[in-house]
PDB file of C-alpha atoms in Angstrom:
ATOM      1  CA  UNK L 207      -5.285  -7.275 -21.951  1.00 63.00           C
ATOM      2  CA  UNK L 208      -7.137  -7.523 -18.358  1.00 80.00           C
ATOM      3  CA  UNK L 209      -4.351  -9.832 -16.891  1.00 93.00           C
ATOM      4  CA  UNK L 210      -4.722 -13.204 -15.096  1.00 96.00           C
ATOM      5  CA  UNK L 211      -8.597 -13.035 -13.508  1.00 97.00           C
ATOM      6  CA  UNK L 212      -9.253 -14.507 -10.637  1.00 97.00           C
ATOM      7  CA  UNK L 213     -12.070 -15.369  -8.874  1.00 97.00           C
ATOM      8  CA  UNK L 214     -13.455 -14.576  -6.280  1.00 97.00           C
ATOM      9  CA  UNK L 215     -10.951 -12.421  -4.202  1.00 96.00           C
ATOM     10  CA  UNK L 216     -11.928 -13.368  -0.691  1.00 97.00           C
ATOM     11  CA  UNK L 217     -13.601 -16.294   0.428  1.00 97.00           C
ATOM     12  CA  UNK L 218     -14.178 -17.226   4.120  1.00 97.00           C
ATOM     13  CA  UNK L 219     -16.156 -20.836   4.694  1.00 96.00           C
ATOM     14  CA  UNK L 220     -16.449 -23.059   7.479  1.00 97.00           C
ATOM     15  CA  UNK L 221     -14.410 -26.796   7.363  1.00 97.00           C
ATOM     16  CA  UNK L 222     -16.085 -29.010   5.627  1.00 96.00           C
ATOM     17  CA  UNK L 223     -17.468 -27.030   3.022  1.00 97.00           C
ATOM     18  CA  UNK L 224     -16.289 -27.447  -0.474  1.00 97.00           C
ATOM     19  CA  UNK L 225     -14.599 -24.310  -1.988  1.00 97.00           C
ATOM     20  CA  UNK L 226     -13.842 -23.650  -5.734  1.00 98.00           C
ATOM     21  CA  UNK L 227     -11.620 -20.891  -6.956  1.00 98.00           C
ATOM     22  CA  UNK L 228     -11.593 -19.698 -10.556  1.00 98.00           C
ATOM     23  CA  UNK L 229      -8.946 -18.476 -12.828  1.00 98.00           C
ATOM     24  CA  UNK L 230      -8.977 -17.174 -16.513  1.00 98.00           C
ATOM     25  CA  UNK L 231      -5.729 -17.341 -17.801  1.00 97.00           C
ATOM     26  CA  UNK L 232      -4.241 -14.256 -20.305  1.00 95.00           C
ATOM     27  CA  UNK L 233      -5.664 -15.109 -23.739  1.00 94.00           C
ATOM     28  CA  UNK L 234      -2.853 -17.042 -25.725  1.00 92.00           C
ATOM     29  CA  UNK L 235      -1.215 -18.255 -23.033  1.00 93.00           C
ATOM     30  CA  UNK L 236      -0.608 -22.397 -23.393  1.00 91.00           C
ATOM     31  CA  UNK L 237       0.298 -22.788 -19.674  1.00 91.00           C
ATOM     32  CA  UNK L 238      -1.738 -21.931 -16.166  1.00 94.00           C
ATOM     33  CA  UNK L 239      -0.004 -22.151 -12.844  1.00 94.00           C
ATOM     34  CA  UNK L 240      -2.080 -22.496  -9.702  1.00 96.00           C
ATOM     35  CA  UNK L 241       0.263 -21.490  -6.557  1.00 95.00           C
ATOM     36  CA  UNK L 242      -0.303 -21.520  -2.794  1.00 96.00           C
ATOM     37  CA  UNK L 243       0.829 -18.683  -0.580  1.00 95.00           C
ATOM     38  CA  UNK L 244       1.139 -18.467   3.459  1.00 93.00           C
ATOM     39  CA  UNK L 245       3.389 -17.130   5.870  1.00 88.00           C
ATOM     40  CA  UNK L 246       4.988 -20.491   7.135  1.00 87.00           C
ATOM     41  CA  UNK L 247       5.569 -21.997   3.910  1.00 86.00           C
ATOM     42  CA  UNK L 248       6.219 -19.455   1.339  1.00 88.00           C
ATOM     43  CA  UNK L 249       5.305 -19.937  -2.461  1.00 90.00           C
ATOM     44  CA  UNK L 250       4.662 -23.348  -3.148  1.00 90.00           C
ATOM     45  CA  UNK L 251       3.486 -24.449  -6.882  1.00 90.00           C
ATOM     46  CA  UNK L 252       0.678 -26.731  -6.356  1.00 93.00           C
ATOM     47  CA  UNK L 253      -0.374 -27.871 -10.274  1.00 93.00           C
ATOM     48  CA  UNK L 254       0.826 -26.571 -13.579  1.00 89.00           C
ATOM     49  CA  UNK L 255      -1.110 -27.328 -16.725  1.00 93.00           C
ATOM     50  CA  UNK L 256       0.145 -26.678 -20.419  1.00 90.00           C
ATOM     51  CA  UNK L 257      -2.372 -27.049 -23.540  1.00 92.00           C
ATOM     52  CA  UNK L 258      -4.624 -27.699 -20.983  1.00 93.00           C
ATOM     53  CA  UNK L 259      -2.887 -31.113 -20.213  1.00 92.00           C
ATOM     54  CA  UNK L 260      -1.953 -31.480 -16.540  1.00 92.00           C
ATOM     55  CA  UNK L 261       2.123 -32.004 -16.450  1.00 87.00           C
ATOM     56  CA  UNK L 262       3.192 -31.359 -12.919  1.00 84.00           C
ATOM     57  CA  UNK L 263       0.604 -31.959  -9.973  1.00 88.00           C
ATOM     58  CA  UNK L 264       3.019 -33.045  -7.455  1.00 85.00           C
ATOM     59  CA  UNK L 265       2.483 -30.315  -5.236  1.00 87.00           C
ATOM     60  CA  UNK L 266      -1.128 -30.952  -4.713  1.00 91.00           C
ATOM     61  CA  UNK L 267      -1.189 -31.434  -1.130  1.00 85.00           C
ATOM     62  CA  UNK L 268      -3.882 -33.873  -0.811  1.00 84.00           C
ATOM     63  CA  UNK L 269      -6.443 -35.766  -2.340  1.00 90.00           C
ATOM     64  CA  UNK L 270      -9.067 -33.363  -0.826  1.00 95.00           C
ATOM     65  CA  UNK L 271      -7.431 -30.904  -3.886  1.00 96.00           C
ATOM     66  CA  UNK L 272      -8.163 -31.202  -7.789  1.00 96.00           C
ATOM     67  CA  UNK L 273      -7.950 -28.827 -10.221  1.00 97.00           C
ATOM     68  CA  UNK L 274      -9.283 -28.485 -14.172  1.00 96.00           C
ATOM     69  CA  UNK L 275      -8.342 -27.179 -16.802  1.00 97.00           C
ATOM     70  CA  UNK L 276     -11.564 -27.796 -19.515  1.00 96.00           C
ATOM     71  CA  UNK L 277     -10.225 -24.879 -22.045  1.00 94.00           C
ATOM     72  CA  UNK L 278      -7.676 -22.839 -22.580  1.00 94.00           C
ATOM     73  CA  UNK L 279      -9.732 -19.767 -21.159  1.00 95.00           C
ATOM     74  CA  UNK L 280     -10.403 -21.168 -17.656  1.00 96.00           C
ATOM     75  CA  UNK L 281      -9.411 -23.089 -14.724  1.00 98.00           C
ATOM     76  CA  UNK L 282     -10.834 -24.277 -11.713  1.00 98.00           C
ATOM     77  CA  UNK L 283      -8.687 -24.929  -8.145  1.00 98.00           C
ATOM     78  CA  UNK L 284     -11.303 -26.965  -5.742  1.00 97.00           C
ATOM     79  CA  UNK L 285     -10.820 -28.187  -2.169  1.00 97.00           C
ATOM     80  CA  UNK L 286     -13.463 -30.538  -1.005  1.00 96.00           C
ATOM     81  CA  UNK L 287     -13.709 -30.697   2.351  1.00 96.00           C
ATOM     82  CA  UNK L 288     -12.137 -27.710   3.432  1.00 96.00           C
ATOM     83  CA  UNK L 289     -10.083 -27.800   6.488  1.00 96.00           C
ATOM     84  CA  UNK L 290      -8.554 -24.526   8.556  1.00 96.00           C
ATOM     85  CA  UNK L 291      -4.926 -25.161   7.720  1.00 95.00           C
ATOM     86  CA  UNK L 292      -6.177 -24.788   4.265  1.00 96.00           C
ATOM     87  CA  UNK L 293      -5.922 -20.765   4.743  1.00 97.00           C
ATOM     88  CA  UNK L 294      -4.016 -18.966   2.211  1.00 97.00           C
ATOM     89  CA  UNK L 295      -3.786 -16.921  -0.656  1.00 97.00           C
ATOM     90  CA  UNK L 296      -3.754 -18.629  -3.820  1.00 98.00           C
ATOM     91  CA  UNK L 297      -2.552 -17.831  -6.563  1.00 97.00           C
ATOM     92  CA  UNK L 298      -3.420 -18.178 -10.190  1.00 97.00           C
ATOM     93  CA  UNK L 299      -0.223 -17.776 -12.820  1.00 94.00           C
ATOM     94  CA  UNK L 300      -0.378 -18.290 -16.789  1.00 94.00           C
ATOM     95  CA  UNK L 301       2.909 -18.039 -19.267  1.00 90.00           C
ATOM     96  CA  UNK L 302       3.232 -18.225 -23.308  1.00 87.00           C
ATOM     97  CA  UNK L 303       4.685 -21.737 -23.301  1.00 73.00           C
ATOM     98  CA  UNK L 304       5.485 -24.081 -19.730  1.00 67.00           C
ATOM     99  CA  UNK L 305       7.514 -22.977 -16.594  1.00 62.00           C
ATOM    100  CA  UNK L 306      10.743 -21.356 -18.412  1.00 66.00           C
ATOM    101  CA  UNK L 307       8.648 -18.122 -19.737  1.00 73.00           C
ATOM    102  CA  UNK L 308       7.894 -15.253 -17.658  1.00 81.00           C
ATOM    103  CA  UNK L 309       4.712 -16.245 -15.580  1.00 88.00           C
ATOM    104  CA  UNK L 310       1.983 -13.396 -15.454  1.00 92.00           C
ATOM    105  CA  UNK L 311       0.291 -13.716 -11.524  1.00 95.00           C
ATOM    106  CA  UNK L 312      -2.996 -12.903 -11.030  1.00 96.00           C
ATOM    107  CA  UNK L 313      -4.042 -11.090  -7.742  1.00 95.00           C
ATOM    108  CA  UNK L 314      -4.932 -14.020  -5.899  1.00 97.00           C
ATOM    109  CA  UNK L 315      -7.765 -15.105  -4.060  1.00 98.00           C
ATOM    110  CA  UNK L 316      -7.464 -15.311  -0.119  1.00 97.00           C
ATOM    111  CA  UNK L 317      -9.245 -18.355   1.381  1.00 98.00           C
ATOM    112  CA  UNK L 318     -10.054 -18.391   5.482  1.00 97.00           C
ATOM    113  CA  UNK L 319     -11.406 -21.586   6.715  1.00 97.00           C
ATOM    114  CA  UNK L 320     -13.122 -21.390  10.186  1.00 96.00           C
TER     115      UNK L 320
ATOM    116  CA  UNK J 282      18.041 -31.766  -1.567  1.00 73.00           C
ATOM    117  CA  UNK J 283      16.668 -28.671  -4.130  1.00 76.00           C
ATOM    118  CA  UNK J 284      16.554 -25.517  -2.042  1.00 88.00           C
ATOM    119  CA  UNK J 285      16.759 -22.002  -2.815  1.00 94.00           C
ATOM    120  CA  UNK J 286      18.073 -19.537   0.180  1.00 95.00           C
ATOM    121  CA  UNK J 287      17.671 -15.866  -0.022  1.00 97.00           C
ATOM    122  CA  UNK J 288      19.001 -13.063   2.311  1.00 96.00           C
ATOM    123  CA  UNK J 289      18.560 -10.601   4.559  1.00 96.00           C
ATOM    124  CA  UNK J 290      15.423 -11.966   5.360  1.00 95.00           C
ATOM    125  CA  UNK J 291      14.744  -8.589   5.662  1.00 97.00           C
ATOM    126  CA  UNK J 292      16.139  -5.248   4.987  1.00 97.00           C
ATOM    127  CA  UNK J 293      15.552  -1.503   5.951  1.00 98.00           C
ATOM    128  CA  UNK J 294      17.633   1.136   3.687  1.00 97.00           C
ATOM    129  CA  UNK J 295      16.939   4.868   2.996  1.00 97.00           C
ATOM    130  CA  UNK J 296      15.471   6.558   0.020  1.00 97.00           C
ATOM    131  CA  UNK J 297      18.134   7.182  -2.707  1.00 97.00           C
ATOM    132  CA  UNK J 298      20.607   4.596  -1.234  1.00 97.00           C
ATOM    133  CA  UNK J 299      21.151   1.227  -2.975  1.00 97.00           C
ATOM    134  CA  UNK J 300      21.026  -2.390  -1.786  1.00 97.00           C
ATOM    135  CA  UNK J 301      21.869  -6.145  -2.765  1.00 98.00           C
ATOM    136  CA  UNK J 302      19.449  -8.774  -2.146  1.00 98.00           C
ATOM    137  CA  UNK J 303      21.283 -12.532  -2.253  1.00 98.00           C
ATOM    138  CA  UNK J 304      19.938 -15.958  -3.191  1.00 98.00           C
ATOM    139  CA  UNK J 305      21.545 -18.954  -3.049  1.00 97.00           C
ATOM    140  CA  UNK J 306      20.342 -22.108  -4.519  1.00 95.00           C
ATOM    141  CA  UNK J 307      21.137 -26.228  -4.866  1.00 92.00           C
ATOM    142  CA  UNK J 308      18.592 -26.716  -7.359  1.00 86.00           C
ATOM    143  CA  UNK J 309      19.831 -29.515  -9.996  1.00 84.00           C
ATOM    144  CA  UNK J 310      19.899 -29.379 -12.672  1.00 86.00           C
ATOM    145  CA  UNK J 311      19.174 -25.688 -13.289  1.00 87.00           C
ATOM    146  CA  UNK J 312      17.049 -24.556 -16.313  1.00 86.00           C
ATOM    147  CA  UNK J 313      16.727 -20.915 -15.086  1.00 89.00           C
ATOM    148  CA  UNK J 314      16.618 -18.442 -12.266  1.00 93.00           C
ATOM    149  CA  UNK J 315      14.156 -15.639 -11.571  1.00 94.00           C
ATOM    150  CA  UNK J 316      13.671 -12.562  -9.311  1.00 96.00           C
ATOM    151  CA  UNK J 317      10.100 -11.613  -8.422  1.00 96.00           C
ATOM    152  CA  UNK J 318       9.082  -8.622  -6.806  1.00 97.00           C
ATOM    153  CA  UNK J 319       5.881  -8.692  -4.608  1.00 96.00           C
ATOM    154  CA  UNK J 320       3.856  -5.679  -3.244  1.00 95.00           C
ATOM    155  CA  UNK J 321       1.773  -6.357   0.220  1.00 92.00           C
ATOM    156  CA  UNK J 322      -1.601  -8.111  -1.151  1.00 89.00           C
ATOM    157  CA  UNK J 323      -0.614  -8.683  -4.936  1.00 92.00           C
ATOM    158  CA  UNK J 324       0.321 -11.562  -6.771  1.00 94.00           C
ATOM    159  CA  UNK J 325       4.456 -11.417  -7.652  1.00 95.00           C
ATOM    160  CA  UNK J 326       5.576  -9.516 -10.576  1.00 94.00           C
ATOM    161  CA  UNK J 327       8.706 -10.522 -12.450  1.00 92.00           C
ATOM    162  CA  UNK J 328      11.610  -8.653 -12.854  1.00 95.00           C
ATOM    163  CA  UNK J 329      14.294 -10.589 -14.335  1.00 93.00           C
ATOM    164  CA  UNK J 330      14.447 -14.136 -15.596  1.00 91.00           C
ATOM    165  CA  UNK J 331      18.261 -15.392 -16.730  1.00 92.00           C
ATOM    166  CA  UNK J 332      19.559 -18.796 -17.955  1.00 89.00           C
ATOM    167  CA  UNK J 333      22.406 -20.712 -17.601  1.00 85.00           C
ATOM    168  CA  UNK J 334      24.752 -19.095 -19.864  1.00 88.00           C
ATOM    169  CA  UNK J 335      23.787 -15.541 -18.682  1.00 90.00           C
ATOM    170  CA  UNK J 336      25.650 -13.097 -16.036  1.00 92.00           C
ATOM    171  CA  UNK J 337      23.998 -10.471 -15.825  1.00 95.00           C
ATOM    172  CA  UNK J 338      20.167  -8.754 -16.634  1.00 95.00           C
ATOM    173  CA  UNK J 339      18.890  -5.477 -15.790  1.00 95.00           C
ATOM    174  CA  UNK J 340      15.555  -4.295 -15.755  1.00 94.00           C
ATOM    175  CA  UNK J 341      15.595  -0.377 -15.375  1.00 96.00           C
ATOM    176  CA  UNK J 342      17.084  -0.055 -12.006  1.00 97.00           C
ATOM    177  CA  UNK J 343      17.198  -3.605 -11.221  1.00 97.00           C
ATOM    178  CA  UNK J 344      20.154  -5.491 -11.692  1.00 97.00           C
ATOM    179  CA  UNK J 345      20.410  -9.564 -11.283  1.00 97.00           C
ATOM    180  CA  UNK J 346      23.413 -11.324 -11.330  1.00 97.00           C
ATOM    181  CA  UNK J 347      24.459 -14.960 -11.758  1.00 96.00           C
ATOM    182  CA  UNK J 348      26.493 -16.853 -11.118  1.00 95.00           C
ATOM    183  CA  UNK J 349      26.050 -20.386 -12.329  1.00 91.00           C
ATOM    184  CA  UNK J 350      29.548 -22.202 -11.085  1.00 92.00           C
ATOM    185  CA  UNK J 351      28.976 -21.090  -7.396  1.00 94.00           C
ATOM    186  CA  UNK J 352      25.068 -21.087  -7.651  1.00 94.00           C
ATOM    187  CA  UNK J 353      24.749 -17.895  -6.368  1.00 96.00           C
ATOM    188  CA  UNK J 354      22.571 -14.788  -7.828  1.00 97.00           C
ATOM    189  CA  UNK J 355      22.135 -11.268  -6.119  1.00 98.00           C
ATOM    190  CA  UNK J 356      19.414  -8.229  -6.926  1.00 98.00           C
ATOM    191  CA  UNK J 357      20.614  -5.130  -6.771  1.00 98.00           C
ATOM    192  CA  UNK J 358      18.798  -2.063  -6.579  1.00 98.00           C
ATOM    193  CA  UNK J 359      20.070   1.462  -7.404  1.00 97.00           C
ATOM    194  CA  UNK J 360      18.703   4.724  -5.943  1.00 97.00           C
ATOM    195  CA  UNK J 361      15.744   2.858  -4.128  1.00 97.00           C
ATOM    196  CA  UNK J 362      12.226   4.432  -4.089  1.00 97.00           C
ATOM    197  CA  UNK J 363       9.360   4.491  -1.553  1.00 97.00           C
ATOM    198  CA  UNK J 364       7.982   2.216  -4.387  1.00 96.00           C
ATOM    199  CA  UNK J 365      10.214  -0.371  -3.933  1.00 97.00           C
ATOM    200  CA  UNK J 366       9.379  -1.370  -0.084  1.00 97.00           C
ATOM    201  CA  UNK J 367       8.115  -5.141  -1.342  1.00 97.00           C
ATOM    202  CA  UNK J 368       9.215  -9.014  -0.831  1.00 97.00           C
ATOM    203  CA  UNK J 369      11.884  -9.979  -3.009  1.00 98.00           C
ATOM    204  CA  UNK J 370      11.745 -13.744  -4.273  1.00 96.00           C
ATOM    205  CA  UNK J 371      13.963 -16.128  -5.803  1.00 96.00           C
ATOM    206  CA  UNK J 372      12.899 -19.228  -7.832  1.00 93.00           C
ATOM    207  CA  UNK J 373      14.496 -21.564  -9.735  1.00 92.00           C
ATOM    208  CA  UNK J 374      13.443 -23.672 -12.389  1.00 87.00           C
ATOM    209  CA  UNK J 375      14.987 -26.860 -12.722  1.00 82.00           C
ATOM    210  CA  UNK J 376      14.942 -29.680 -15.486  1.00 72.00           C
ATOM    211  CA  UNK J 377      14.524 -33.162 -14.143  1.00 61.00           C
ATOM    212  CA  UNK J 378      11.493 -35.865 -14.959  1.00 48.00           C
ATOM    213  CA  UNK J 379       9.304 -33.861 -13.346  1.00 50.00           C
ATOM    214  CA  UNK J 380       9.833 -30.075 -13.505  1.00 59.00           C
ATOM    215  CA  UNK J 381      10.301 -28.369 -10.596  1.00 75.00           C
ATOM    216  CA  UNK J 382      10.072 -24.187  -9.504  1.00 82.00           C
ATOM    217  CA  UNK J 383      11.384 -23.826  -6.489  1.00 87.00           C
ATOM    218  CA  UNK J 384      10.875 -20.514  -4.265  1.00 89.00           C
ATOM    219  CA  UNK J 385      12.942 -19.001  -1.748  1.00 93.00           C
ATOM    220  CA  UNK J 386      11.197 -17.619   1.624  1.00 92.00           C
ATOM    221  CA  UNK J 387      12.427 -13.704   0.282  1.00 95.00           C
ATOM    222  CA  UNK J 388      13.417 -10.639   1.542  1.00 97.00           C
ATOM    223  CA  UNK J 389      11.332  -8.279   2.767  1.00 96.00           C
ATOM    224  CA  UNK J 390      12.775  -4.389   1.585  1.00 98.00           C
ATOM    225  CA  UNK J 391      11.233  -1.658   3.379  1.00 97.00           C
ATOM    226  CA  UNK J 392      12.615   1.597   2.013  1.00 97.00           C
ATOM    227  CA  UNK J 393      12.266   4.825   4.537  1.00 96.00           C
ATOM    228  CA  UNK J 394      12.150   8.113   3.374  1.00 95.00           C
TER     229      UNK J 394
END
């Protein structure tokens, strides 16, 4: 199996431009994870979905952030309009069955807003 | 207030010689406890996930323990490698209307030959 696929790796775009990062999750996997990485903050778990089904988006930072989940082979993180102190890596993370199984990470995509 | 402390924030040990990475936590109530390890510019990998009911878990030679009662859980690492030099992170799961994972900041290893 290829792993947790993430696209793209890097992306740098100016504020106000709409981003959308892409993850495909390990093939029978009922759960995806999308995390948010930075130096000041940590790890911070931004959405989880499981059977496609959104449970948990309380970490969604604001409404300027949605995510989808429209099968069980891919997800989409988008941030629309993008603003500087949106810079991070972010990560994509899918498991067998919800948050208590071992998550699989994929390698992230870094994001630089100018 | 959930919150999940780890320490050294960072560590520096030689090649061959162990170490003991600590995490502390308040998370309520607790469904499980993790260790990740994460090299420079890769997503975390995990090395040990242990429930409620279990002490201790080892995962070649990485050891977590836990300690439930004091909410306390330590990673200990025997005859480091070069290999090793990563970030170290904690995260709990908890159990409550909403789930919640909850990271600690980690400890940065650096291992010196």
């Amino acid at each position: 199996d290829a792993g947790v696929i993430q696209s793209p790796r890097h992306e740098v775009t100016e504020m106000g431009q709409e981003v959308t990062l892409r993850c495909k999750p390990i093939s029978g996997h009922n759960s995806l994870f999308w995390y948010r990485q930075t130096m000041m903050r940590g790890l911070e778990l931004l959405i989880y979905f499981n059977n496609n089904v959104p449970i948990d988006d309380s970490g969604m930072p604001e409404d300027r952030f949605s995510a989808k989940m429209p099968n069980a082979s891919f997800s989409t993180l988008k941030i629309q309009p993008s603003e500087p102190r949106d810079s991070a890596v972010y990560f994509c993370a899918s498991s067998l069955a919800g948050e208590s199984y071992e998550q699989y990470f994929g390698p992230g995509t870094r994001l630089t807003v100018t | 207030k959930n919150q999940v402390e780890q320490s050294p924030q960072s560590l520096i040990i030689l090649e061959g010689k162990n170490c003991t990475l600590q995490c502390n936590y308040t998370v309520s109530p607790f469904s499980n406890l993790r260790w990740y390890k994460q090299d420079t510019g890769r997503g975390p990998v995990s090395l040990t996930i242990m429930t409620f009911s279990e002490n201790t878990k080892s995962n070649g030679r990485y050891t977590a323990t836990l300690d439930a009662d004091t909410k306390q859980s330590s990673l200990h690492i025997t005859a480091s490698q070069l290999s090793d030099s990563a970030s170290y992170i904690c995260v709990v799961a908890s159990y409550s209307s909403a789930s919640k994972i909850i990271f600690g900041s980690g400890t940065r290893l650096s291992i010196r030959p």
